[in-house]
mmCIF file of C-alpha atoms and ligand atoms in Angstrom:
data_model
loop_
_atom_site.group_PDB
_atom_site.id
_atom_site.type_symbol
_atom_site.label_atom_id
_atom_site.label_comp_id
_atom_site.label_asym_id
_atom_site.label_seq_id
_atom_site.Cartn_x
_atom_site.Cartn_y
_atom_site.Cartn_z
ATOM 1 C CA MET P 1 0.000 0.000 0.000
ATOM 2 C CA ILE P 2 1.433 3.351 -1.058
ATOM 3 C CA THR P 3 0.176 6.747 -0.029
ATOM 4 C CA SER P 4 0.669 9.719 -2.267
ATOM 5 C CA PRO P 5 3.451 12.015 -1.087
ATOM 6 C CA SER P 6 1.059 14.907 -1.615
ATOM 7 C CA GLY P 7 -1.310 13.308 0.921
ATOM 8 C CA ALA P 8 -2.359 15.488 3.827
ATOM 9 C CA SER P 9 -0.848 13.831 6.877
ATOM 10 C CA ALA P 10 2.760 13.698 8.057
ATOM 11 C CA ALA P 11 4.857 16.771 8.614
ATOM 12 C CA ALA P 12 7.688 15.272 6.580
ATOM 13 C CA SER P 13 5.427 14.988 3.540
ATOM 14 C CA SER P 14 5.224 18.745 2.924
ATOM 15 C CA ALA P 15 8.743 18.917 1.496
ATOM 16 C CA LEU P 16 8.783 15.389 0.148
ATOM 17 C CA SER P 17 9.994 14.813 -3.392
ATOM 18 C CA PRO P 18 7.439 13.154 -5.668
ATOM 19 C CA LEU P 19 10.163 10.567 -6.280
ATOM 20 C CA VAL P 20 9.929 9.400 -2.647
ATOM 21 C CA ARG P 21 7.012 7.166 -1.741
ATOM 22 C CA ILE P 22 6.063 6.187 1.778
ATOM 23 C CA SER P 23 4.069 3.041 2.581
ATOM 24 C CA GLY P 24 0.820 3.310 4.505
ATOM 25 C CA GLU P 25 2.282 1.561 7.535
ATOM 26 C CA VAL P 26 5.318 3.848 7.688
ATOM 27 C CA ARG P 27 3.153 6.923 7.157
ATOM 28 C CA ALA P 28 0.863 5.879 10.020
ATOM 29 C CA ALA P 29 3.843 5.261 12.322
ATOM 30 C CA LEU P 30 5.265 8.698 11.492
ATOM 31 C CA ASP P 31 1.907 10.321 12.209
ATOM 32 C CA ASP P 32 1.611 8.475 15.520
ATOM 33 C CA GLY P 33 5.137 9.445 16.625
ATOM 34 C CA ARG P 34 6.225 5.825 16.857
ATOM 35 C CA GLY P 35 9.841 4.697 16.669
ATOM 36 C CA LEU P 36 10.906 3.791 13.128
ATOM 37 C CA VAL P 37 13.969 1.992 11.799
ATOM 38 C CA ALA P 38 15.157 2.389 8.226
ATOM 39 C CA LEU P 39 16.673 -0.742 6.634
ATOM 40 C CA GLU P 40 18.874 -0.816 3.552
ATOM 41 C CA SER P 41 18.446 -3.168 0.605
ATOM 42 C CA THR P 42 21.823 -3.486 -1.131
ATOM 43 C CA ILE P 43 22.409 -6.127 1.517
ATOM 44 C CA ILE P 44 19.390 -7.950 -0.014
ATOM 45 C CA THR P 45 20.279 -7.478 -3.695
ATOM 46 C CA HIS P 46 24.081 -7.596 -3.542
ATOM 47 C CA GLY P 47 25.105 -8.667 -0.050
ATOM 48 C CA MET P 48 23.524 -12.102 0.380
ATOM 49 C CA PRO P 49 22.379 -14.936 -1.919
ATOM 50 C CA TRP P 50 18.803 -16.074 -2.511
ATOM 51 C CA PRO P 51 16.928 -17.330 -0.508
ATOM 52 C CA GLU P 52 18.883 -16.397 2.640
ATOM 53 C CA ASN P 53 18.518 -12.748 1.628
ATOM 54 C CA LEU P 54 14.712 -12.903 1.835
ATOM 55 C CA ASP P 55 14.724 -14.799 5.144
ATOM 56 C CA MET P 56 17.158 -12.235 6.532
ATOM 57 C CA ALA P 57 15.081 -9.268 5.291
ATOM 58 C CA ARG P 58 11.922 -10.643 6.913
ATOM 59 C CA ALA P 59 13.673 -11.586 10.162
ATOM 60 C CA VAL P 60 15.231 -8.122 10.413
ATOM 61 C CA GLU P 61 11.803 -6.495 10.126
ATOM 62 C CA ASP P 62 10.502 -8.844 12.840
ATOM 63 C CA ALA P 63 13.451 -7.972 15.095
ATOM 64 C CA VAL P 64 12.588 -4.265 14.794
ATOM 65 C CA ARG P 65 8.924 -4.965 15.579
ATOM 66 C CA ALA P 66 9.914 -7.001 18.635
ATOM 67 C CA GLN P 67 11.364 -3.748 20.046
ATOM 68 C CA SER P 68 8.005 -1.978 19.517
ATOM 69 C CA ALA P 69 9.364 -0.012 16.555
ATOM 70 C CA VAL P 70 8.242 -0.050 12.926
ATOM 71 C CA PRO P 71 10.599 -1.222 10.140
ATOM 72 C CA ALA P 72 10.956 0.721 6.906
ATOM 73 C CA THR P 73 12.916 -1.250 4.344
ATOM 74 C CA ILE P 74 14.004 1.144 1.606
ATOM 75 C CA ALA P 75 14.691 0.399 -2.067
ATOM 76 C CA VAL P 76 14.344 1.939 -5.506
ATOM 77 C CA ILE P 77 11.259 0.456 -7.187
ATOM 78 C CA ASP P 78 10.510 1.431 -10.801
ATOM 79 C CA GLY P 79 12.531 4.598 -10.344
ATOM 80 C CA HIS P 80 10.938 5.700 -7.048
ATOM 81 C CA LEU P 81 12.601 5.705 -3.644
ATOM 82 C CA GLN P 82 10.171 3.515 -1.747
ATOM 83 C CA VAL P 83 10.157 3.805 2.051
ATOM 84 C CA GLY P 84 8.493 0.697 3.482
ATOM 85 C CA LEU P 85 8.186 -2.427 1.322
ATOM 86 C CA ASP P 86 5.357 -4.921 1.549
ATOM 87 C CA ASP P 87 6.218 -8.613 1.526
ATOM 88 C CA ALA P 88 5.639 -9.033 -2.220
ATOM 89 C CA ALA P 89 8.040 -6.175 -2.999
ATOM 90 C CA LEU P 90 10.590 -7.603 -0.571
ATOM 91 C CA GLU P 91 10.409 -11.026 -2.215
ATOM 92 C CA SER P 92 10.647 -9.656 -5.721
ATOM 93 C CA LEU P 93 13.697 -7.581 -4.785
ATOM 94 C CA ALA P 94 15.323 -10.604 -3.115
ATOM 95 C CA ARG P 95 14.620 -12.837 -6.141
ATOM 96 C CA GLY P 96 15.881 -10.169 -8.540
ATOM 97 C CA GLY P 97 19.340 -10.461 -7.054
ATOM 98 C CA THR P 98 21.970 -8.677 -9.048
ATOM 99 C CA SER P 99 19.588 -7.949 -11.929
ATOM 100 C CA ALA P 100 18.529 -5.245 -9.502
ATOM 101 C CA ILE P 101 21.038 -2.416 -9.618
ATOM 102 C CA LYS P 102 23.035 -1.080 -6.679
ATOM 103 C CA VAL P 103 21.862 2.440 -5.951
ATOM 104 C CA SER P 104 24.009 4.909 -4.059
ATOM 105 C CA ARG P 105 23.640 8.724 -3.985
ATOM 106 C CA ARG P 106 25.053 9.269 -7.464
ATOM 107 C CA ASP P 107 22.746 6.625 -9.016
ATOM 108 C CA LEU P 108 19.397 7.986 -7.809
ATOM 109 C CA ALA P 109 18.648 10.424 -10.630
ATOM 110 C CA VAL P 110 19.623 8.025 -13.418
ATOM 111 C CA ALA P 111 17.560 5.255 -11.785
ATOM 112 C CA ALA P 112 14.568 7.612 -11.681
ATOM 113 C CA VAL P 113 14.736 8.353 -15.411
ATOM 114 C CA ARG P 114 15.307 4.707 -16.326
ATOM 115 C CA LYS P 115 12.567 3.566 -13.916
ATOM 116 C CA ALA P 116 15.092 1.107 -12.553
ATOM 117 C CA THR P 117 14.712 -1.182 -9.564
ATOM 118 C CA GLY P 118 17.551 -1.661 -7.130
ATOM 119 C CA GLY P 119 18.895 -2.039 -3.645
ATOM 120 C CA THR P 120 19.877 1.164 -1.851
ATOM 121 C CA THR P 121 23.264 1.461 -0.160
ATOM 122 C CA VAL P 122 23.710 3.013 3.264
ATOM 123 C CA ALA P 123 24.144 6.410 1.561
ATOM 124 C CA ALA P 124 20.966 6.216 -0.558
ATOM 125 C CA THR P 125 18.984 4.688 2.317
ATOM 126 C CA MET P 126 20.046 7.565 4.591
ATOM 127 C CA ILE P 127 18.803 10.050 1.990
ATOM 128 C CA ALA P 128 15.396 8.346 1.877
ATOM 129 C CA ALA P 129 15.201 8.002 5.666
ATOM 130 C CA ALA P 130 15.988 11.676 6.205
ATOM 131 C CA ALA P 131 13.417 12.688 3.574
ATOM 132 C CA ALA P 132 10.767 10.596 5.297
ATOM 133 C CA GLY P 133 11.678 11.780 8.807
ATOM 134 C CA ILE P 134 13.233 8.530 10.074
ATOM 135 C CA ALA P 135 16.148 9.086 12.480
ATOM 136 C CA VAL P 136 17.462 5.571 13.079
ATOM 137 C CA PHE P 137 18.811 3.048 10.584
ATOM 138 C CA ALA P 138 20.156 -0.502 10.906
ATOM 139 C CA THR P 139 22.572 -2.178 8.518
ATOM 140 C CA GLY P 140 25.275 -4.865 8.636
ATOM 141 C CA GLY P 141 28.427 -3.017 7.697
ATOM 142 C CA ILE P 142 28.998 0.425 6.214
ATOM 143 C CA GLY P 143 31.161 1.228 3.228
ATOM 144 C CA GLY P 144 34.390 3.044 4.018
ATOM 145 C CA VAL P 145 37.894 3.862 2.926
ATOM 146 C CA HIS P 146 39.202 0.871 0.979
ATOM 147 C CA ARG P 147 42.621 -0.587 1.553
ATOM 148 C CA GLY P 148 44.931 1.062 -0.953
ATOM 149 C CA ALA P 149 42.686 4.139 -1.217
ATOM 150 C CA GLU P 150 45.832 6.276 -1.325
ATOM 151 C CA THR P 151 46.279 5.025 -4.890
ATOM 152 C CA THR P 152 42.729 4.040 -5.952
ATOM 153 C CA PHE P 153 40.826 6.941 -4.270
ATOM 154 C CA ASP P 154 38.124 4.350 -3.435
ATOM 155 C CA ILE P 155 36.172 5.874 -0.560
ATOM 156 C CA SER P 156 32.520 4.909 -0.123
ATOM 157 C CA ALA P 157 29.872 7.595 -0.541
ATOM 158 C CA ASP P 158 28.469 6.233 2.751
ATOM 159 C CA LEU P 159 31.065 8.296 4.631
ATOM 160 C CA GLU P 160 30.135 11.575 2.944
ATOM 161 C CA GLU P 161 26.482 10.816 3.637
ATOM 162 C CA LEU P 162 27.238 10.286 7.312
ATOM 163 C CA GLY P 163 28.875 13.722 7.233
ATOM 164 C CA ASN P 164 25.833 15.382 5.680
ATOM 165 C CA THR P 165 22.612 13.609 6.556
ATOM 166 C CA PRO P 166 21.051 13.456 10.023
ATOM 167 C CA VAL P 167 20.444 9.721 10.450
ATOM 168 C CA ALA P 168 21.963 7.473 13.148
ATOM 169 C CA VAL P 169 23.317 4.263 11.614
ATOM 170 C CA VAL P 170 23.732 1.100 13.685
ATOM 171 C CA CYS P 171 26.352 -1.237 12.194
ATOM 172 C CA ALA P 172 28.671 -4.038 13.267
ATOM 173 C CA GLY P 173 31.613 -1.904 12.239
ATOM 174 C CA ALA P 174 33.367 -2.191 8.917
ATOM 175 C CA LYS P 175 34.808 -5.286 7.298
ATOM 176 C CA SER P 176 38.532 -5.532 7.124
ATOM 177 C CA ILE P 177 38.171 -5.399 3.321
ATOM 178 C CA LEU P 178 38.373 -1.740 4.347
ATOM 179 C CA ASP P 179 41.096 0.285 5.991
ATOM 180 C CA ILE P 180 39.416 0.789 9.362
ATOM 181 C CA PRO P 181 41.821 3.403 10.828
ATOM 182 C CA LYS P 182 41.495 5.530 7.660
ATOM 183 C CA THR P 183 37.708 5.086 7.695
ATOM 184 C CA LEU P 184 37.590 6.404 11.264
ATOM 185 C CA GLU P 185 39.910 9.313 10.384
ATOM 186 C CA TYR P 186 37.593 10.242 7.530
ATOM 187 C CA LEU P 187 34.567 10.162 9.836
ATOM 188 C CA GLU P 188 36.391 12.390 12.308
ATOM 189 C CA THR P 189 37.146 14.907 9.558
ATOM 190 C CA ARG P 190 33.486 14.939 8.552
ATOM 191 C CA GLY P 191 32.411 15.446 12.173
ATOM 192 C CA VAL P 192 30.620 12.132 12.664
ATOM 193 C CA PRO P 193 30.448 10.834 16.256
ATOM 194 C CA VAL P 194 31.392 7.141 16.380
ATOM 195 C CA LEU P 195 29.755 5.477 19.382
ATOM 196 C CA GLY P 196 30.365 1.994 20.745
ATOM 197 C CA TYR P 197 27.470 0.036 22.167
ATOM 198 C CA ARG P 198 28.874 -1.829 25.170
ATOM 199 C CA THR P 199 32.340 -1.626 23.625
ATOM 200 C CA ASP P 200 35.365 0.667 23.769
ATOM 201 C CA VAL P 201 36.697 -0.531 20.422
ATOM 202 C CA PHE P 202 35.160 -0.186 16.985
ATOM 203 C CA PRO P 203 33.983 -3.632 15.849
ATOM 204 C CA ALA P 204 35.304 -5.229 12.642
ATOM 205 C CA PHE P 205 32.067 -6.780 11.350
ATOM 206 C CA PHE P 206 32.741 -10.555 11.542
ATOM 207 C CA SER P 207 35.031 -10.084 14.497
ATOM 208 C CA ARG P 208 34.134 -8.070 17.569
ATOM 209 C CA GLU P 209 37.251 -5.938 17.707
ATOM 210 C CA SER P 210 39.330 -3.862 15.328
ATOM 211 C CA GLY P 211 42.508 -2.248 16.605
ATOM 212 C CA SER P 212 40.763 1.143 16.726
ATOM 213 C CA GLY P 213 38.798 2.822 19.495
ATOM 214 C CA VAL P 214 35.393 4.546 19.409
ATOM 215 C CA ASP P 215 34.807 8.171 20.416
ATOM 216 C CA ALA P 216 32.434 7.260 23.233
ATOM 217 C CA ARG P 217 31.011 4.127 24.777
ATOM 218 C CA PHE P 218 27.366 3.834 25.849
ATOM 219 C CA ASP P 219 25.805 0.824 27.495
ATOM 220 C CA SER P 220 22.118 1.609 26.952
ATOM 221 C CA ALA P 221 19.816 2.369 24.023
ATOM 222 C CA ALA P 222 18.330 5.250 26.025
ATOM 223 C CA GLU P 223 21.693 7.043 26.242
ATOM 224 C CA ILE P 224 22.279 6.621 22.515
ATOM 225 C CA ALA P 225 18.812 8.055 21.832
ATOM 226 C CA ALA P 226 19.781 11.027 24.015
ATOM 227 C CA VAL P 227 22.928 11.583 21.931
ATOM 228 C CA ILE P 228 20.800 11.600 18.768
ATOM 229 C CA ALA P 229 18.447 14.121 20.361
ATOM 230 C CA ALA P 230 21.385 16.326 21.435
ATOM 231 C CA GLN P 231 22.874 16.246 17.919
ATOM 232 C CA ARG P 232 19.509 17.448 16.627
ATOM 233 C CA ALA P 233 19.194 20.054 19.352
ATOM 234 C CA TYR P 234 22.450 21.569 18.087
ATOM 235 C CA GLY P 235 21.105 21.507 14.548
ATOM 236 C CA LEU P 236 24.220 19.634 13.401
ATOM 237 C CA LYS P 237 23.572 18.344 9.928
ATOM 238 C CA GLY P 238 25.436 15.044 9.964
ATOM 239 C CA GLY P 239 24.715 11.531 11.127
ATOM 240 C CA ILE P 240 25.955 9.346 13.959
ATOM 241 C CA LEU P 241 27.610 5.947 13.656
ATOM 242 C CA ILE P 242 26.962 3.286 16.281
ATOM 243 C CA GLY P 243 29.232 0.237 16.376
ATOM 244 C CA ASN P 244 27.500 -2.839 17.783
ATOM 245 C CA PRO P 245 29.787 -5.889 17.969
ATOM 246 C CA ALA P 246 28.501 -9.159 16.479
ATOM 247 C CA PRO P 247 27.071 -11.525 19.107
ATOM 248 C CA GLU P 248 29.866 -13.440 20.844
ATOM 249 C CA GLU P 249 28.540 -16.846 19.797
ATOM 250 C CA ASP P 250 28.358 -15.887 16.095
ATOM 251 C CA ALA P 251 31.466 -13.726 15.679
ATOM 252 C CA LEU P 252 34.391 -15.180 13.716
ATOM 253 C CA PRO P 253 37.971 -15.031 15.030
ATOM 254 C CA ALA P 254 39.870 -12.193 13.347
ATOM 255 C CA ASN P 255 42.901 -14.301 12.399
ATOM 256 C CA LYS P 256 40.670 -16.839 10.635
ATOM 257 C CA ILE P 257 38.523 -14.435 8.630
ATOM 258 C CA ASP P 258 41.410 -12.055 7.852
ATOM 259 C CA SER P 259 43.200 -14.635 5.713
ATOM 260 C CA THR P 260 39.937 -15.250 3.840
ATOM 261 C CA ILE P 261 39.540 -11.513 3.294
ATOM 262 C CA ALA P 262 43.133 -11.261 2.066
ATOM 263 C CA ALA P 263 42.478 -14.053 -0.447
ATOM 264 C CA ALA P 264 39.295 -12.317 -1.635
ATOM 265 C CA LEU P 265 41.195 -9.039 -2.087
ATOM 266 C CA GLU P 266 43.821 -10.835 -4.179
ATOM 267 C CA ASP P 267 41.076 -12.378 -6.343
ATOM 268 C CA ALA P 268 39.507 -8.957 -6.878
ATOM 269 C CA ASP P 269 42.869 -7.513 -7.855
ATOM 270 C CA ARG P 270 43.554 -10.333 -10.292
ATOM 271 C CA ALA P 271 40.059 -10.012 -11.850
ATOM 272 C CA GLY P 272 40.469 -6.225 -12.157
ATOM 273 C CA ILE P 273 37.295 -5.495 -10.188
ATOM 274 C CA ALA P 274 36.855 -1.836 -9.237
ATOM 275 C CA GLY P 275 34.304 0.858 -8.456
ATOM 276 C CA LYS P 276 30.832 -0.074 -7.258
ATOM 277 C CA ASP P 277 31.421 -3.766 -8.060
ATOM 278 C CA ILE P 278 34.245 -4.246 -5.593
ATOM 279 C CA THR P 279 32.202 -4.516 -2.382
ATOM 280 C CA PRO P 280 29.656 -7.047 -3.769
ATOM 281 C CA PHE P 281 32.514 -9.047 -5.357
ATOM 282 C CA LEU P 282 34.430 -9.258 -2.083
ATOM 283 C CA LEU P 283 31.299 -10.183 -0.085
ATOM 284 C CA GLY P 284 30.560 -13.029 -2.502
ATOM 285 C CA ARG P 285 34.144 -14.323 -2.485
ATOM 286 C CA ILE P 286 34.334 -14.216 1.320
ATOM 287 C CA LYS P 287 31.116 -16.216 1.545
ATOM 288 C CA ASP P 288 32.381 -18.858 -0.917
ATOM 289 C CA LEU P 289 35.848 -19.091 0.608
ATOM 290 C CA SER P 290 34.521 -19.373 4.167
ATOM 291 C CA GLY P 291 32.139 -22.172 3.220
ATOM 292 C CA GLY P 292 29.086 -20.252 4.383
ATOM 293 C CA ALA P 293 30.407 -19.447 7.888
ATOM 294 C CA SER P 294 30.573 -15.771 6.971
ATOM 295 C CA LEU P 295 26.945 -15.785 5.834
ATOM 296 C CA LYS P 296 25.745 -17.195 9.139
ATOM 297 C CA ALA P 297 27.724 -14.573 11.059
ATOM 298 C CA ASN P 298 26.478 -11.857 8.714
ATOM 299 C CA ILE P 299 22.818 -12.756 9.319
ATOM 300 C CA ALA P 300 23.313 -12.901 13.092
ATOM 301 C CA LEU P 301 24.980 -9.506 13.283
ATOM 302 C CA VAL P 302 22.362 -7.819 11.102
ATOM 303 C CA LEU P 303 19.611 -9.135 13.396
ATOM 304 C CA ASN P 304 21.577 -7.946 16.405
ATOM 305 C CA ASN P 305 21.818 -4.475 14.846
ATOM 306 C CA ALA P 306 18.095 -4.407 14.046
ATOM 307 C CA ARG P 307 17.309 -5.194 17.700
ATOM 308 C CA LEU P 308 19.516 -2.387 18.968
ATOM 309 C CA ALA P 309 18.221 0.091 16.361
ATOM 310 C CA GLY P 310 14.642 -0.839 17.307
ATOM 311 C CA ALA P 311 15.374 -0.195 20.974
ATOM 312 C CA ILE P 312 17.050 3.153 20.186
ATOM 313 C CA ALA P 313 14.137 4.218 17.952
ATOM 314 C CA THR P 314 11.622 3.362 20.662
ATOM 315 C CA GLU P 315 13.624 5.335 23.262
ATOM 316 C CA LEU P 316 13.925 8.286 20.880
ATOM 317 C CA ALA P 317 10.158 8.282 20.266
ATOM 318 C CA ALA P 318 9.592 8.311 24.052
ATOM 319 C CA LEU P 319 12.048 11.213 24.449
ATOM 320 C CA ARG P 320 10.248 13.197 21.780
ATOM 321 C CA ARG P 321 6.865 12.554 23.390
ATOM 322 C CA SER P 322 8.135 13.817 26.719
ATOM 323 C CA ALA P 323 9.863 16.878 25.238
HETATM 324 N N1 PSU M 1 29.446 -3.890 3.611
HETATM 325 C C1 PSU M 1 28.937 -5.090 3.986
HETATM 326 N N2 PSU M 1 27.778 -5.532 3.422
HETATM 327 C C2 PSU M 1 27.102 -4.791 2.492
HETATM 328 C C3 PSU M 1 27.645 -3.517 2.116
HETATM 329 C C4 PSU M 1 28.798 -3.115 2.705
HETATM 330 O O1 PSU M 1 29.530 -5.747 4.813
HETATM 331 O O2 PSU M 1 26.054 -5.224 1.992
HETATM 332 C C5 PSU M 1 26.891 -2.654 1.147
HETATM 333 C C6 PSU M 1 26.111 -1.571 1.896
HETATM 334 O O3 PSU M 1 24.882 -1.342 1.226
HETATM 335 C C7 PSU M 1 26.997 -0.342 1.746
HETATM 336 C C8 PSU M 1 27.566 -0.576 0.371
HETATM 337 O O4 PSU M 1 26.313 0.879 1.852
HETATM 338 O O5 PSU M 1 27.814 -1.982 0.301
HETATM 339 C C9 PSU M 1 28.829 0.220 0.127
HETATM 340 O O6 PSU M 1 29.200 0.094 -1.206
HETATM 341 P P1 PSU M 1 30.375 1.022 -1.763
HETATM 342 O O7 PSU M 1 31.609 0.571 -1.045
HETATM 343 O O8 PSU M 1 30.417 0.751 -3.228
HETATM 344 O O9 PSU M 1 29.993 2.449 -1.444
HETATM 345 MN MN1 MN M 2 33.784 2.546 -3.892
#
């Protein structure tokens, strides 16, 4: 069910682009001041294989609901940025796999004209979330500064988006396909607070610890919601990054997964993969080389992030009601 963006209700709709469409359920939650969690879809189209991708997408929505918040999975459907997918749309996106394009900030306008369908990256999902008035977002891992960026210049648009767009992103850190210290330096330059949930160190996606610290540790969802509210109270335009380590029982030991990642990077180099294809290529190679162990860990950490994001969104909604 899709409501027209020119419909009367939510405050966010007044300035909404006609290219952004909000589902009835998301619209109702916005109107009622409920907690909402935006969910990206490149992880569905390019991050995981069928049918695990569909199971994961459904389970993530359930995990958000279990925290009394409302999920808003975001994708580009026939050229529109759709905020809130029904189950049929979710399944069709998951089945479409890589025939669906990968949509980041720079791809949105072309996708609109071509009426394309695709999964939105963290950057494009943040744009849609901010347009709709959704403050909290859950993903698996963000894009970042790639290893060797000093020669390739490969830096994900996710980092610029975090510098510009007021959405708090819960992630399990960044994969060590990236240069994590450089990624954190970049975020510092762009003024993005990097918080650790029950951790002093930034997590490294499959493994719970990278060698780098976070800016501030918080042990409750309520405190993180308060940081989001304070960032807004200052009128600061950027986002917030929250690192939530993968659950202990599902995390993979760094020394084990790092050799797999190194092998995947060598394969990418040999195959001459670059640009927007590099992240999906590496994710696929890591899954194959790890014999599926990485996929299991990936699903567990995404669910863990959805739970935390749901709790933060619910706390933020309560804060706003009491303000
Ligand atoms: N990292 C992961 N899994 C993913 C991605 C990154 O561990 O699925 C996806 C996210 O959608 C992220 C995007 O926003 O890849 C970044 O792509 P790029 O590096 O091309 O900006
Ligand atoms: Mn890139």
